PDB file of C-alpha atoms and ligand atoms in Angstrom:
ATOM      1  CA  MET A  60      54.950  96.483-217.191  1.00 64.00           C
ATOM      2  CA  ALA A  61      54.268 100.312-216.435  1.00 71.00           C
ATOM      3  CA  ASP A  62      57.244 102.529-217.523  1.00 82.00           C
ATOM      4  CA  PHE A  63      59.229 102.684-213.972  1.00 94.00           C
ATOM      5  CA  LYS A  64      62.132 105.192-213.499  1.00 96.00           C
ATOM      6  CA  ARG A  65      63.034 104.613-210.026  1.00 98.00           C
ATOM      7  CA  ILE A  66      63.362 101.019-207.895  1.00 98.00           C
ATOM      8  CA  VAL A  67      64.462  99.774-204.960  1.00 98.00           C
ATOM      9  CA  ILE A  68      65.418  95.902-204.757  1.00 98.00           C
ATOM     10  CA  LEU A  69      65.707  94.325-201.451  1.00 98.00           C
ATOM     11  CA  THR A  70      66.897  90.689-201.603  1.00 98.00           C
ATOM     12  CA  GLY A  71      66.873  87.665-199.074  1.00 98.00           C
ATOM     13  CA  ALA A  72      68.257  84.678-198.343  1.00 98.00           C
ATOM     14  CA  GLY A  73      65.410  83.258-201.078  1.00 98.00           C
ATOM     15  CA  ILE A  74      68.146  84.742-203.651  1.00 98.00           C
ATOM     16  CA  SER A  75      71.189  82.572-202.710  1.00 98.00           C
ATOM     17  CA  ALA A  76      69.208  79.507-201.846  1.00 98.00           C
ATOM     18  CA  GLU A  77      69.697  77.819-205.402  1.00 98.00           C
ATOM     19  CA  SER A  78      73.522  78.796-205.470  1.00 98.00           C
ATOM     20  CA  GLY A  79      73.408  76.384-202.032  1.00 97.00           C
ATOM     21  CA  ILE A  80      73.266  78.857-198.920  1.00 97.00           C
ATOM     22  CA  ASP A  81      71.097  78.044-196.045  1.00 95.00           C
ATOM     23  CA  THR A  82      68.144  80.188-195.558  1.00 97.00           C
ATOM     24  CA  PHE A  83      67.047  80.504-192.270  1.00 96.00           C
ATOM     25  CA  ARG A  84      63.568  79.949-191.827  1.00 94.00           C
ATOM     26  CA  ALA A  85      63.227  77.196-193.933  1.00 93.00           C
ATOM     27  CA  ALA A  86      63.090  73.770-192.418  1.00 90.00           C
ATOM     28  CA  GLY A  87      66.587  72.426-191.677  1.00 91.00           C
ATOM     29  CA  GLY A  88      67.870  76.145-192.049  1.00 93.00           C
ATOM     30  CA  LEU A  89      70.146  77.946-190.035  1.00 94.00           C
ATOM     31  CA  TRP A  90      67.857  78.673-187.376  1.00 93.00           C
ATOM     32  CA  GLU A  91      67.140  75.286-186.693  1.00 92.00           C
ATOM     33  CA  GLN A  92      70.437  74.563-186.911  1.00 93.00           C
ATOM     34  CA  HIS A  93      71.740  77.243-184.266  1.00 94.00           C
ATOM     35  CA  ARG A  94      70.027  79.414-181.636  1.00 95.00           C
ATOM     36  CA  ILE A  95      69.419  83.259-182.382  1.00 95.00           C
ATOM     37  CA  GLU A  96      70.262  84.058-179.220  1.00 96.00           C
ATOM     38  CA  ASP A  97      73.848  82.332-179.663  1.00 97.00           C
ATOM     39  CA  VAL A  98      74.827  83.224-182.506  1.00 97.00           C
ATOM     40  CA  ALA A  99      73.164  86.664-183.860  1.00 97.00           C
ATOM     41  CA  THR A 100      73.325  88.783-181.174  1.00 98.00           C
ATOM     42  CA  PRO A 101      75.751  90.866-179.168  1.00 98.00           C
ATOM     43  CA  GLU A 102      75.019  89.359-176.105  1.00 98.00           C
ATOM     44  CA  GLY A 103      75.722  85.840-177.927  1.00 98.00           C
ATOM     45  CA  PHE A 104      78.931  86.745-179.075  1.00 97.00           C
ATOM     46  CA  ALA A 105      80.109  88.320-175.832  1.00 97.00           C
ATOM     47  CA  ARG A 106      79.042  84.626-173.824  1.00 97.00           C
ATOM     48  CA  ASN A 107      80.832  82.686-176.187  1.00 97.00           C
ATOM     49  CA  PRO A 108      82.833  84.232-179.369  1.00 97.00           C
ATOM     50  CA  GLY A 109      83.870  81.165-180.288  1.00 96.00           C
ATOM     51  CA  LEU A 110      80.859  79.507-181.215  1.00 97.00           C
ATOM     52  CA  VAL A 111      79.925  82.786-183.088  1.00 97.00           C
ATOM     53  CA  LEU A 112      83.532  82.968-184.917  1.00 97.00           C
ATOM     54  CA  GLY A 113      83.091  79.828-186.033  1.00 97.00           C
ATOM     55  CA  PHE A 114      79.460  80.004-187.475  1.00 97.00           C
ATOM     56  CA  TYR A 115      80.567  82.890-189.403  1.00 97.00           C
ATOM     57  CA  ASP A 116      83.733  81.041-190.589  1.00 97.00           C
ATOM     58  CA  THR A 117      81.633  78.239-191.478  1.00 97.00           C
ATOM     59  CA  ARG A 118      79.477  80.369-193.531  1.00 97.00           C
ATOM     60  CA  ARG A 119      82.217  82.816-194.959  1.00 97.00           C
ATOM     61  CA  ALA A 120      83.589  79.172-196.511  1.00 97.00           C
ATOM     62  CA  ALA A 121      80.247  77.724-198.225  1.00 96.00           C
ATOM     63  CA  MET A 122      79.792  81.360-199.238  1.00 97.00           C
ATOM     64  CA  ALA A 123      83.292  81.110-201.081  1.00 96.00           C
ATOM     65  CA  ALA A 124      82.423  77.672-202.489  1.00 96.00           C
ATOM     66  CA  ALA A 125      78.845  79.058-203.845  1.00 98.00           C
ATOM     67  CA  LEU A 126      78.251  80.592-207.359  1.00 98.00           C
ATOM     68  CA  PRO A 127      75.823  82.974-208.488  1.00 98.00           C
ATOM     69  CA  ASN A 128      72.635  81.751-209.937  1.00 98.00           C
ATOM     70  CA  PRO A 129      70.861  83.146-213.022  1.00 98.00           C
ATOM     71  CA  ALA A 130      68.702  85.674-210.465  1.00 99.00           C
ATOM     72  CA  HIS A 131      71.780  87.214-209.294  1.00 98.00           C
ATOM     73  CA  ILE A 132      73.378  87.496-213.063  1.00 98.00           C
ATOM     74  CA  ALA A 133      69.826  89.288-214.060  1.00 98.00           C
ATOM     75  CA  LEU A 134      70.127  91.955-211.169  1.00 98.00           C
ATOM     76  CA  ALA A 135      73.392  92.933-212.293  1.00 98.00           C
ATOM     77  CA  ARG A 136      71.878  93.342-215.897  1.00 98.00           C
ATOM     78  CA  LEU A 137      69.497  95.747-214.892  1.00 98.00           C
ATOM     79  CA  GLU A 138      72.356  97.772-213.365  1.00 98.00           C
ATOM     80  CA  ARG A 139      74.044  97.582-216.345  1.00 98.00           C
ATOM     81  CA  GLU A 140      71.078  98.639-218.664  1.00 97.00           C
ATOM     82  CA  PHE A 141      67.931 100.066-216.539  1.00 97.00           C
ATOM     83  CA  PRO A 142      68.257 103.704-217.683  1.00 96.00           C
ATOM     84  CA  GLY A 143      66.546 104.952-214.548  1.00 96.00           C
ATOM     85  CA  GLU A 144      67.664 104.823-210.865  1.00 97.00           C
ATOM     86  CA  LEU A 145      68.245 101.564-209.204  1.00 98.00           C
ATOM     87  CA  LEU A 146      68.989 100.983-205.463  1.00 98.00           C
ATOM     88  CA  LEU A 147      70.119  97.033-204.871  1.00 98.00           C
ATOM     89  CA  VAL A 148      69.513  96.808-201.008  1.00 99.00           C
ATOM     90  CA  THR A 149      70.577  93.090-199.952  1.00 98.00           C
ATOM     91  CA  GLN A 150      69.686  91.929-196.247  1.00 98.00           C
ATOM     92  CA  ASN A 151      72.591  88.547-197.952  1.00 98.00           C
ATOM     93  CA  VAL A 152      75.986  88.917-196.071  1.00 98.00           C
ATOM     94  CA  ASP A 153      77.180  86.702-199.018  1.00 98.00           C
ATOM     95  CA  ASP A 154      78.892  88.152-201.727  1.00 98.00           C
ATOM     96  CA  LEU A 155      76.926  86.569-204.620  1.00 98.00           C
ATOM     97  CA  HIS A 156      75.320  89.746-206.043  1.00 98.00           C
ATOM     98  CA  GLU A 157      78.776  90.924-206.572  1.00 98.00           C
ATOM     99  CA  ARG A 158      80.128  88.226-208.288  1.00 98.00           C
ATOM    100  CA  GLY A 159      77.047  87.891-210.363  1.00 98.00           C
ATOM    101  CA  GLY A 160      78.373  91.346-212.044  1.00 98.00           C
ATOM    102  CA  SER A 161      76.546  94.030-209.751  1.00 98.00           C
ATOM    103  CA  ALA A 162      78.689  96.754-208.701  1.00 97.00           C
ATOM    104  CA  ARG A 163      76.891  98.673-206.513  1.00 97.00           C
ATOM    105  CA  VAL A 164      75.198  96.475-203.831  1.00 98.00           C
ATOM    106  CA  LEU A 165      73.856  97.662-200.233  1.00 98.00           C
ATOM    107  CA  HIS A 166      74.380  95.376-197.669  1.00 98.00           C
ATOM    108  CA  MET A 167      72.211  96.215-194.848  1.00 98.00           C
ATOM    109  CA  HIS A 168      73.049  93.319-192.467  1.00 98.00           C
ATOM    110  CA  GLY A 169      76.935  93.784-193.110  1.00 98.00           C
ATOM    111  CA  GLU A 170      79.010  91.365-194.810  1.00 98.00           C
ATOM    112  CA  LEU A 171      80.673  87.942-194.151  1.00 98.00           C
ATOM    113  CA  GLN A 172      84.261  89.184-196.391  1.00 98.00           C
ATOM    114  CA  SER A 173      84.649  91.899-193.741  1.00 98.00           C
ATOM    115  CA  ALA A 174      85.744  91.802-190.378  1.00 98.00           C
ATOM    116  CA  LEU A 175      84.741  95.061-187.762  1.00 98.00           C
ATOM    117  CA  CYS A 176      87.250  96.028-184.759  1.00 98.00           C
ATOM    118  CA  ALA A 177      85.684  96.512-181.906  1.00 95.00           C
ATOM    119  CA  SER A 178      88.377  98.161-180.404  1.00 97.00           C
ATOM    120  CA  CYS A 179      89.108 100.810-183.543  1.00 98.00           C
ATOM    121  CA  GLU A 180      86.230 100.624-185.139  1.00 97.00           C
ATOM    122  CA  MET A 181      87.953 100.082-188.572  1.00 98.00           C
ATOM    123  CA  ARG A 182      86.810  97.657-190.812  1.00 98.00           C
ATOM    124  CA  THR A 183      88.944  95.187-192.731  1.00 98.00           C
ATOM    125  CA  ARG A 184      88.516  92.713-195.835  1.00 97.00           C
ATOM    126  CA  TRP A 185      88.692  89.122-194.388  1.00 97.00           C
ATOM    127  CA  GLU A 186      88.570  86.181-196.720  1.00 96.00           C
ATOM    128  CA  GLY A 187      89.945  83.428-193.655  1.00 95.00           C
ATOM    129  CA  GLU A 188      89.008  82.434-190.449  1.00 97.00           C
ATOM    130  CA  MET A 189      88.364  84.384-187.376  1.00 97.00           C
ATOM    131  CA  LEU A 190      88.339  81.671-184.924  1.00 97.00           C
ATOM    132  CA  GLY A 191      91.963  81.804-183.699  1.00 95.00           C
ATOM    133  CA  ARG A 192      91.109  85.764-182.820  1.00 96.00           C
ATOM    134  CA  PRO A 193      93.472  87.072-184.950  1.00 97.00           C
ATOM    135  CA  ALA A 194      94.755  90.624-184.256  1.00 97.00           C
ATOM    136  CA  CYS A 195      93.382  93.393-185.958  1.00 97.00           C
ATOM    137  CA  PRO A 196      95.879  94.713-188.929  1.00 97.00           C
ATOM    138  CA  VAL A 197      94.968  98.433-188.272  1.00 97.00           C
ATOM    139  CA  CYS A 198      95.432  98.279-184.219  1.00 98.00           C
ATOM    140  CA  GLN A 199      96.915  94.944-183.501  1.00 97.00           C
ATOM    141  CA  SER A 200      94.373  94.449-180.559  1.00 97.00           C
ATOM    142  CA  ARG A 201      92.485  91.012-181.101  1.00 96.00           C
ATOM    143  CA  SER A 202      89.136  92.207-180.820  1.00 96.00           C
ATOM    144  CA  LEU A 203      87.891  91.652-184.211  1.00 97.00           C
ATOM    145  CA  ARG A 204      84.062  90.643-184.737  1.00 97.00           C
ATOM    146  CA  PRO A 205      82.447  89.692-187.838  1.00 98.00           C
ATOM    147  CA  ASP A 206      80.895  92.548-189.851  1.00 98.00           C
ATOM    148  CA  ILE A 207      77.650  91.451-189.360  1.00 98.00           C
ATOM    149  CA  VAL A 208      74.273  93.316-188.136  1.00 98.00           C
ATOM    150  CA  TRP A 209      73.123  91.310-185.348  1.00 98.00           C
ATOM    151  CA  PHE A 210      69.335  91.376-183.464  1.00 98.00           C
ATOM    152  CA  GLY A 211      69.809  94.392-181.549  1.00 98.00           C
ATOM    153  CA  GLU A 212      72.083  96.380-183.888  1.00 98.00           C
ATOM    154  CA  MET A 213      70.975  98.982-186.284  1.00 98.00           C
ATOM    155  CA  PRO A 214      71.146  97.985-189.954  1.00 98.00           C
ATOM    156  CA  TYR A 215      73.709  99.854-192.311  1.00 98.00           C
ATOM    157  CA  GLN A 216      73.111 102.981-194.115  1.00 98.00           C
ATOM    158  CA  MET A 217      69.311 103.257-192.803  1.00 98.00           C
ATOM    159  CA  GLY A 218      69.133 106.653-194.100  1.00 98.00           C
ATOM    160  CA  ARG A 219      69.869 106.393-198.017  1.00 98.00           C
ATOM    161  CA  ILE A 220      67.142 103.396-198.035  1.00 98.00           C
ATOM    162  CA  TYR A 221      64.508 105.320-196.752  1.00 98.00           C
ATOM    163  CA  THR A 222      65.346 108.032-198.970  1.00 98.00           C
ATOM    164  CA  ALA A 223      65.309 105.421-201.577  1.00 98.00           C
ATOM    165  CA  LEU A 224      62.044 104.127-200.610  1.00 98.00           C
ATOM    166  CA  GLU A 225      60.472 107.464-200.001  1.00 98.00           C
ATOM    167  CA  THR A 226      60.768 108.454-203.610  1.00 97.00           C
ATOM    168  CA  CYS A 227      60.698 104.942-206.136  1.00 98.00           C
ATOM    169  CA  ASP A 228      58.235 104.273-208.269  1.00 97.00           C
ATOM    170  CA  LEU A 229      58.416 100.331-207.762  1.00 98.00           C
ATOM    171  CA  PHE A 230      59.343  98.570-204.952  1.00 98.00           C
ATOM    172  CA  VAL A 231      60.198  94.455-205.320  1.00 98.00           C
ATOM    173  CA  SER A 232      61.338  92.383-202.735  1.00 98.00           C
ATOM    174  CA  ILE A 233      62.618  88.680-203.578  1.00 98.00           C
ATOM    175  CA  GLY A 234      63.537  86.213-201.734  1.00 98.00           C
ATOM    176  CA  THR A 235      62.444  87.225-198.004  1.00 98.00           C
ATOM    177  CA  SER A 236      60.082  85.820-195.569  1.00 97.00           C
ATOM    178  CA  GLY A 237      59.268  89.424-194.075  1.00 96.00           C
ATOM    179  CA  ALA A 238      59.982  88.196-190.781  1.00 96.00           C
ATOM    180  CA  VAL A 239      62.929  90.554-189.773  1.00 98.00           C
ATOM    181  CA  TYR A 240      62.669  94.173-189.371  1.00 98.00           C
ATOM    182  CA  PRO A 241      63.410  96.945-190.361  1.00 98.00           C
ATOM    183  CA  ALA A 242      63.440  95.300-193.971  1.00 98.00           C
ATOM    184  CA  ALA A 243      59.761  93.664-193.289  1.00 98.00           C
ATOM    185  CA  GLY A 244      58.815  97.211-192.963  1.00 98.00           C
ATOM    186  CA  PHE A 245      59.968  98.496-196.655  1.00 98.00           C
ATOM    187  CA  VAL A 246      57.047  97.517-198.388  1.00 98.00           C
ATOM    188  CA  GLN A 247      54.594  99.660-196.421  1.00 98.00           C
ATOM    189  CA  GLU A 248      57.237 102.928-196.858  1.00 98.00           C
ATOM    190  CA  ALA A 249      57.233 102.323-200.415  1.00 98.00           C
ATOM    191  CA  ARG A 250      53.329 102.055-200.746  1.00 98.00           C
ATOM    192  CA  ALA A 251      53.021 105.207-198.419  1.00 98.00           C
ATOM    193  CA  ALA A 252      55.286 107.252-201.281  1.00 97.00           C
ATOM    194  CA  GLY A 253      52.570 105.390-203.661  1.00 98.00           C
ATOM    195  CA  ALA A 254      55.100 103.047-205.371  1.00 98.00           C
ATOM    196  CA  HIS A 255      53.661  99.921-207.236  1.00 98.00           C
ATOM    197  CA  THR A 256      55.071  96.951-204.609  1.00 98.00           C
ATOM    198  CA  LEU A 257      55.724  93.631-205.967  1.00 98.00           C
ATOM    199  CA  GLU A 258      57.109  90.374-204.299  1.00 98.00           C
ATOM    200  CA  LEU A 259      58.572  87.205-206.024  1.00 98.00           C
ATOM    201  CA  ASN A 260      59.181  84.430-203.737  1.00 98.00           C
ATOM    202  CA  LEU A 261      58.649  80.987-203.988  1.00 98.00           C
ATOM    203  CA  GLU A 262      55.843  81.312-201.300  1.00 96.00           C
ATOM    204  CA  PRO A 263      54.071  84.248-200.011  1.00 95.00           C
ATOM    205  CA  SER A 264      55.758  85.583-197.585  1.00 93.00           C
ATOM    206  CA  GLU A 265      54.900  86.753-194.306  1.00 90.00           C
ATOM    207  CA  GLY A 266      54.082  90.471-195.333  1.00 93.00           C
ATOM    208  CA  SER A 267      52.719  89.140-199.069  1.00 96.00           C
ATOM    209  CA  ARG A 268      49.128  90.891-198.663  1.00 97.00           C
ATOM    210  CA  LEU A 269      51.148  94.173-198.264  1.00 98.00           C
ATOM    211  CA  PHE A 270      52.122  93.611-202.189  1.00 98.00           C
ATOM    212  CA  HIS A 271      49.902  94.965-205.182  1.00 98.00           C
ATOM    213  CA  GLU A 272      51.286  92.046-206.719  1.00 98.00           C
ATOM    214  CA  SER A 273      53.216  88.736-206.029  1.00 98.00           C
ATOM    215  CA  ARG A 274      54.577  86.333-208.002  1.00 98.00           C
ATOM    216  CA  LEU A 275      55.637  82.714-206.936  1.00 98.00           C
ATOM    217  CA  GLY A 276      58.252  80.527-208.139  1.00 98.00           C
ATOM    218  CA  PRO A 277      61.762  79.935-207.751  1.00 98.00           C
ATOM    219  CA  ALA A 278      64.014  82.965-208.210  1.00 98.00           C
ATOM    220  CA  SER A 279      66.334  81.551-210.770  1.00 98.00           C
ATOM    221  CA  ALA A 280      63.089  81.657-213.204  1.00 98.00           C
ATOM    222  CA  LEU A 281      61.157  84.543-211.739  1.00 98.00           C
ATOM    223  CA  VAL A 282      64.335  87.316-211.469  1.00 98.00           C
ATOM    224  CA  PRO A 283      65.547  87.272-215.153  1.00 98.00           C
ATOM    225  CA  ALA A 284      61.661  87.211-216.496  1.00 98.00           C
ATOM    226  CA  TRP A 285      60.840  90.232-214.396  1.00 98.00           C
ATOM    227  CA  VAL A 286      64.194  91.643-215.187  1.00 98.00           C
ATOM    228  CA  GLU A 287      63.425  91.526-219.221  1.00 97.00           C
ATOM    229  CA  ASP A 288      59.696  92.459-218.575  1.00 95.00           C
ATOM    230  CA  VAL A 289      61.199  95.792-216.787  1.00 96.00           C
ATOM    231  CA  LEU A 290      64.045  96.364-219.860  1.00 96.00           C
ATOM    232  CA  SER A 291      61.300  95.677-222.308  1.00 93.00           C
ATOM    233  CA  CYS A 292      59.048  98.439-221.320  1.00 88.00           C
ATOM    234  CA  ALA A 293      61.987 101.138-220.052  1.00 80.00           C
ATOM    235  CA  GLY A 294      62.174 104.207-222.169  1.00 68.00           C
ATOM    236  CA  PRO A 295      65.255 106.439-222.529  1.00 64.00           C
TER     237      PRO A 295
HETATM  238  C1  BJW B 296      62.705  81.409-202.218  1.00 96.97           C
HETATM  239  C2  BJW B 296      63.423  80.657-202.498  1.00 96.97           C
HETATM  240  C3  BJW B 296      63.984  80.555-204.300  1.00 96.97           C
HETATM  241  C4  BJW B 296      63.242  80.200-200.597  1.00 96.97           C
HETATM  242  N1  BJW B 296      63.823  81.496-204.764  1.00 96.97           N
HETATM  243  N2  BJW B 296      62.383  82.705-202.690  1.00 96.97           N
HETATM  244  C5  BJW B 296      59.144  93.183-182.963  1.00 96.97           C
HETATM  245  C6  BJW B 296      58.621  93.967-183.825  1.00 96.97           C
HETATM  246  C7  BJW B 296      59.212  94.222-184.686  1.00 96.97           C
HETATM  247  C8  BJW B 296      60.522  94.565-184.726  1.00 96.97           C
HETATM  248  C9  BJW B 296      61.127  93.328-183.379  1.00 96.97           C
HETATM  249  C10 BJW B 296      60.367  93.166-182.379  1.00 96.97           C
HETATM  250  N3  BJW B 296      61.399  92.615-181.766  1.00 96.97           N
HETATM  251  C11 BJW B 296      62.947  92.716-181.787  1.00 96.97           C
HETATM  252  C12 BJW B 296      62.462  93.585-182.989  1.00 96.97           C
HETATM  253  C13 BJW B 296      63.538  94.354-184.129  1.00 96.97           C
HETATM  254  C14 BJW B 296      64.438  92.660-184.847  1.00 96.97           C
HETATM  255  C15 BJW B 296      63.536  91.983-185.136  1.00 96.97           C
HETATM  256  O1  BJW B 296      63.167  92.126-186.538  1.00 96.97           O
HETATM  257  N4  BJW B 296      63.115  90.885-185.048  1.00 96.97           N
HETATM  258  C16 BJW B 296      61.897  89.928-185.463  1.00 96.97           C
HETATM  259  C17 BJW B 296      62.781  88.388-185.326  1.00 96.97           C
HETATM  260  C18 BJW B 296      60.431  90.328-184.936  1.00 96.97           C
HETATM  261  N5  BJW B 296      65.144  93.714-185.650  1.00 96.97           N
HETATM  262  C19 BJW B 296      66.440  93.859-185.363  1.00 96.97           C
HETATM  263  O2  BJW B 296      66.941  93.917-183.874  1.00 96.97           O
HETATM  264  C20 BJW B 296      67.257  94.665-185.985  1.00 96.97           C
HETATM  265  N6  BJW B 296      67.668  95.588-186.144  1.00 96.97           N
HETATM  266  C21 BJW B 296      66.661  97.042-185.512  1.00 96.97           C
HETATM  267  O3  BJW B 296      65.702  96.765-185.628  1.00 96.97           O
HETATM  268  O4  BJW B 296      67.499  98.308-185.357  1.00 96.97           O
HETATM  269  C22 BJW B 296      66.423  99.189-184.992  1.00 96.97           C
HETATM  270  C23 BJW B 296      65.833 100.030-186.028  1.00 96.97           C
HETATM  271  C24 BJW B 296      64.521 100.458-185.637  1.00 96.97           C
HETATM  272  C25 BJW B 296      64.109 101.361-186.311  1.00 96.97           C
HETATM  273  C26 BJW B 296      65.029 101.369-188.083  1.00 96.97           C
HETATM  274  C27 BJW B 296      65.936 100.701-188.138  1.00 96.97           C
HETATM  275  C28 BJW B 296      66.780 100.267-186.908  1.00 96.97           C
HETATM  276  C29 BJW B 296      68.327  94.054-186.741  1.00 96.97           C
HETATM  277  C30 BJW B 296      67.960  92.841-187.857  1.00 96.97           C
HETATM  278  C31 BJW B 296      69.259  92.065-188.154  1.00 96.97           C
HETATM  279  C32 BJW B 296      68.982  90.708-188.606  1.00 96.97           C
HETATM  280  N7  BJW B 296      69.985  89.772-188.594  1.00 96.97           N
HETATM  281  C33 BJW B 296      70.149  88.495-189.760  1.00 96.97           C
HETATM  282  C34 BJW B 296      71.336  87.513-188.684  1.00 96.97           C
HETATM  283  C35 BJW B 296      72.436  88.133-189.733  1.00 96.97           C
HETATM  284  C36 BJW B 296      72.903  88.138-190.682  1.00 96.97           C
HETATM  285  C37 BJW B 296      73.298  86.573-190.926  1.00 96.97           C
HETATM  286  O5  BJW B 296      73.842  86.044-189.754  1.00 96.97           O
HETATM  287  O6  BJW B 296      73.158  86.572-192.180  1.00 96.97           O
HETATM  288  O7  BJW B 296      70.143  88.881-191.042  1.00 96.97           O
HETATM  289  S1  BJW B 296      68.641  87.426-189.086  1.00 96.97           S
HETATM  290  C38 BJW B 296      68.593  86.710-190.251  1.00 96.97           C
HETATM  291  O8  BJW B 296      67.193  87.464-190.918  1.00 96.97           O
HETATM  292  C39 BJW B 296      69.431  87.470-191.668  1.00 96.97           C
HETATM  293  C40 BJW B 296      68.567  87.773-192.775  1.00 96.97           C
HETATM  294  O9  BJW B 296      69.579  89.109-193.368  1.00 96.97           O
HETATM  295  C41 BJW B 296      67.178  87.910-191.647  1.00 96.97           C
HETATM  296  C42 BJW B 296      66.090  87.923-192.781  1.00 96.97           C
HETATM  297  O10 BJW B 296      65.966  86.791-193.586  1.00 96.97           O
HETATM  298  P1  BJW B 296      65.203  86.117-195.026  1.00 96.97           P
HETATM  299  O11 BJW B 296      66.777  86.965-195.685  1.00 96.97           O
HETATM  300  O12 BJW B 296      64.383  87.115-195.011  1.00 96.97           O
HETATM  301  O13 BJW B 296      65.450  84.836-194.938  1.00 96.97           O
HETATM  302  P2  BJW B 296      64.237  83.555-194.543  1.00 96.97           P
HETATM  303  O14 BJW B 296      64.934  82.229-194.193  1.00 96.97           O
HETATM  304  O15 BJW B 296      63.918  84.137-193.370  1.00 96.97           O
HETATM  305  O16 BJW B 296      63.465  83.862-195.627  1.00 96.97           O
HETATM  306  C43 BJW B 296      63.546  82.868-197.122  1.00 96.97           C
HETATM  307  C44 BJW B 296      62.955  83.448-197.967  1.00 96.97           C
HETATM  308  O17 BJW B 296      62.937  82.957-199.309  1.00 96.97           O
HETATM  309  C45 BJW B 296      61.579  82.831-197.691  1.00 96.97           C
HETATM  310  O18 BJW B 296      59.988  83.689-197.634  1.00 96.97           O
HETATM  311  C46 BJW B 296      61.441  81.845-199.100  1.00 96.97           C
HETATM  312  O19 BJW B 296      59.842  80.963-199.209  1.00 96.97           O
HETATM  313  C47 BJW B 296      62.175  82.258-199.809  1.00 96.97           C
HETATM  314  N8  BJW B 296      62.885  81.371-200.816  1.00 96.97           N
HETATM  315  N9  BJW B 296      64.236  79.817-202.039  1.00 96.97           N
HETATM  316  C48 BJW B 296      62.687  82.642-204.413  1.00 96.97           C
HETATM  317  N10 BJW B 296      64.618  79.444-204.488  1.00 96.97           N
END
């Protein structure tokens, strides 16, 4: 493991799988239980808001009952101890990175614990249910939606992410299938910038061949071992 100075990490549903949170594309995963067009598009929400609000209420409750696993905790250790620059980007909408101890997490697909008002566009921290169409605490309109990036919508903070990818020397993708863009294209951005690229996954992802290096196994084992490697090589 070389002495890297600027690391970008991308995480996906696989890092939370061992905490008991369903992934999307596994057999029996969320996309076998629900149609994407119904629950993860703005058009689906317009057609049947109750279905979508109920879907995210259920997931918010599941998240609250879950605990961070050793992979989340190891990335928090890396944030505390790595002397270089680190950007942790997650596609996950759960808060397990934060509860694992990470203080700076970029949620590019939004957060379950945030409500976005379609009327005043303000965001409010949200822990309860939305199915009853509660009023926005800011403007009182009943136009709240989950603060989630659905298909066809622009993921958050893309400028900041691409800037970090352009200057990183190591890009690590953890527990994501590489099926959803723009996140699936980050490995190519990082390679174009000359970074080393590493995948940590239970099995090879769709874009596995794009990585310089692939380590296969459960995140709860792979991530702490990789963090140990990085910290043992990191100079001041
Ligand atoms: C383990 C493990 C263990 C299991 N240990 N590993 C044609 C070509 C290219 C793009 C498009 C296209 N047609 C449409 C598009 C764009 C579209 C897209 O990508 N569609 C694809 C289906 C092709 N993308 C969008 O619309 C995005 N917006 C956009 O593109 O805007 C324009 C733009 C252009 C240019 C720049 C910037 C913007 C928005 C995408 C929104 C995605 N939203 C979702 C749902 C909302 C969040 C939620 O409800 O939670 O986000 S979809 C869903 O997939 C969710 C996830 O964040 C995302 C990725 O899934 P993830 O995390 O990879 O999970 P899985 O289940 O797929 O994989 C789990 C992995 O873990 C597996 O690999 C396992 O092996 C592994 N694993 N256990 C380690 N223990």
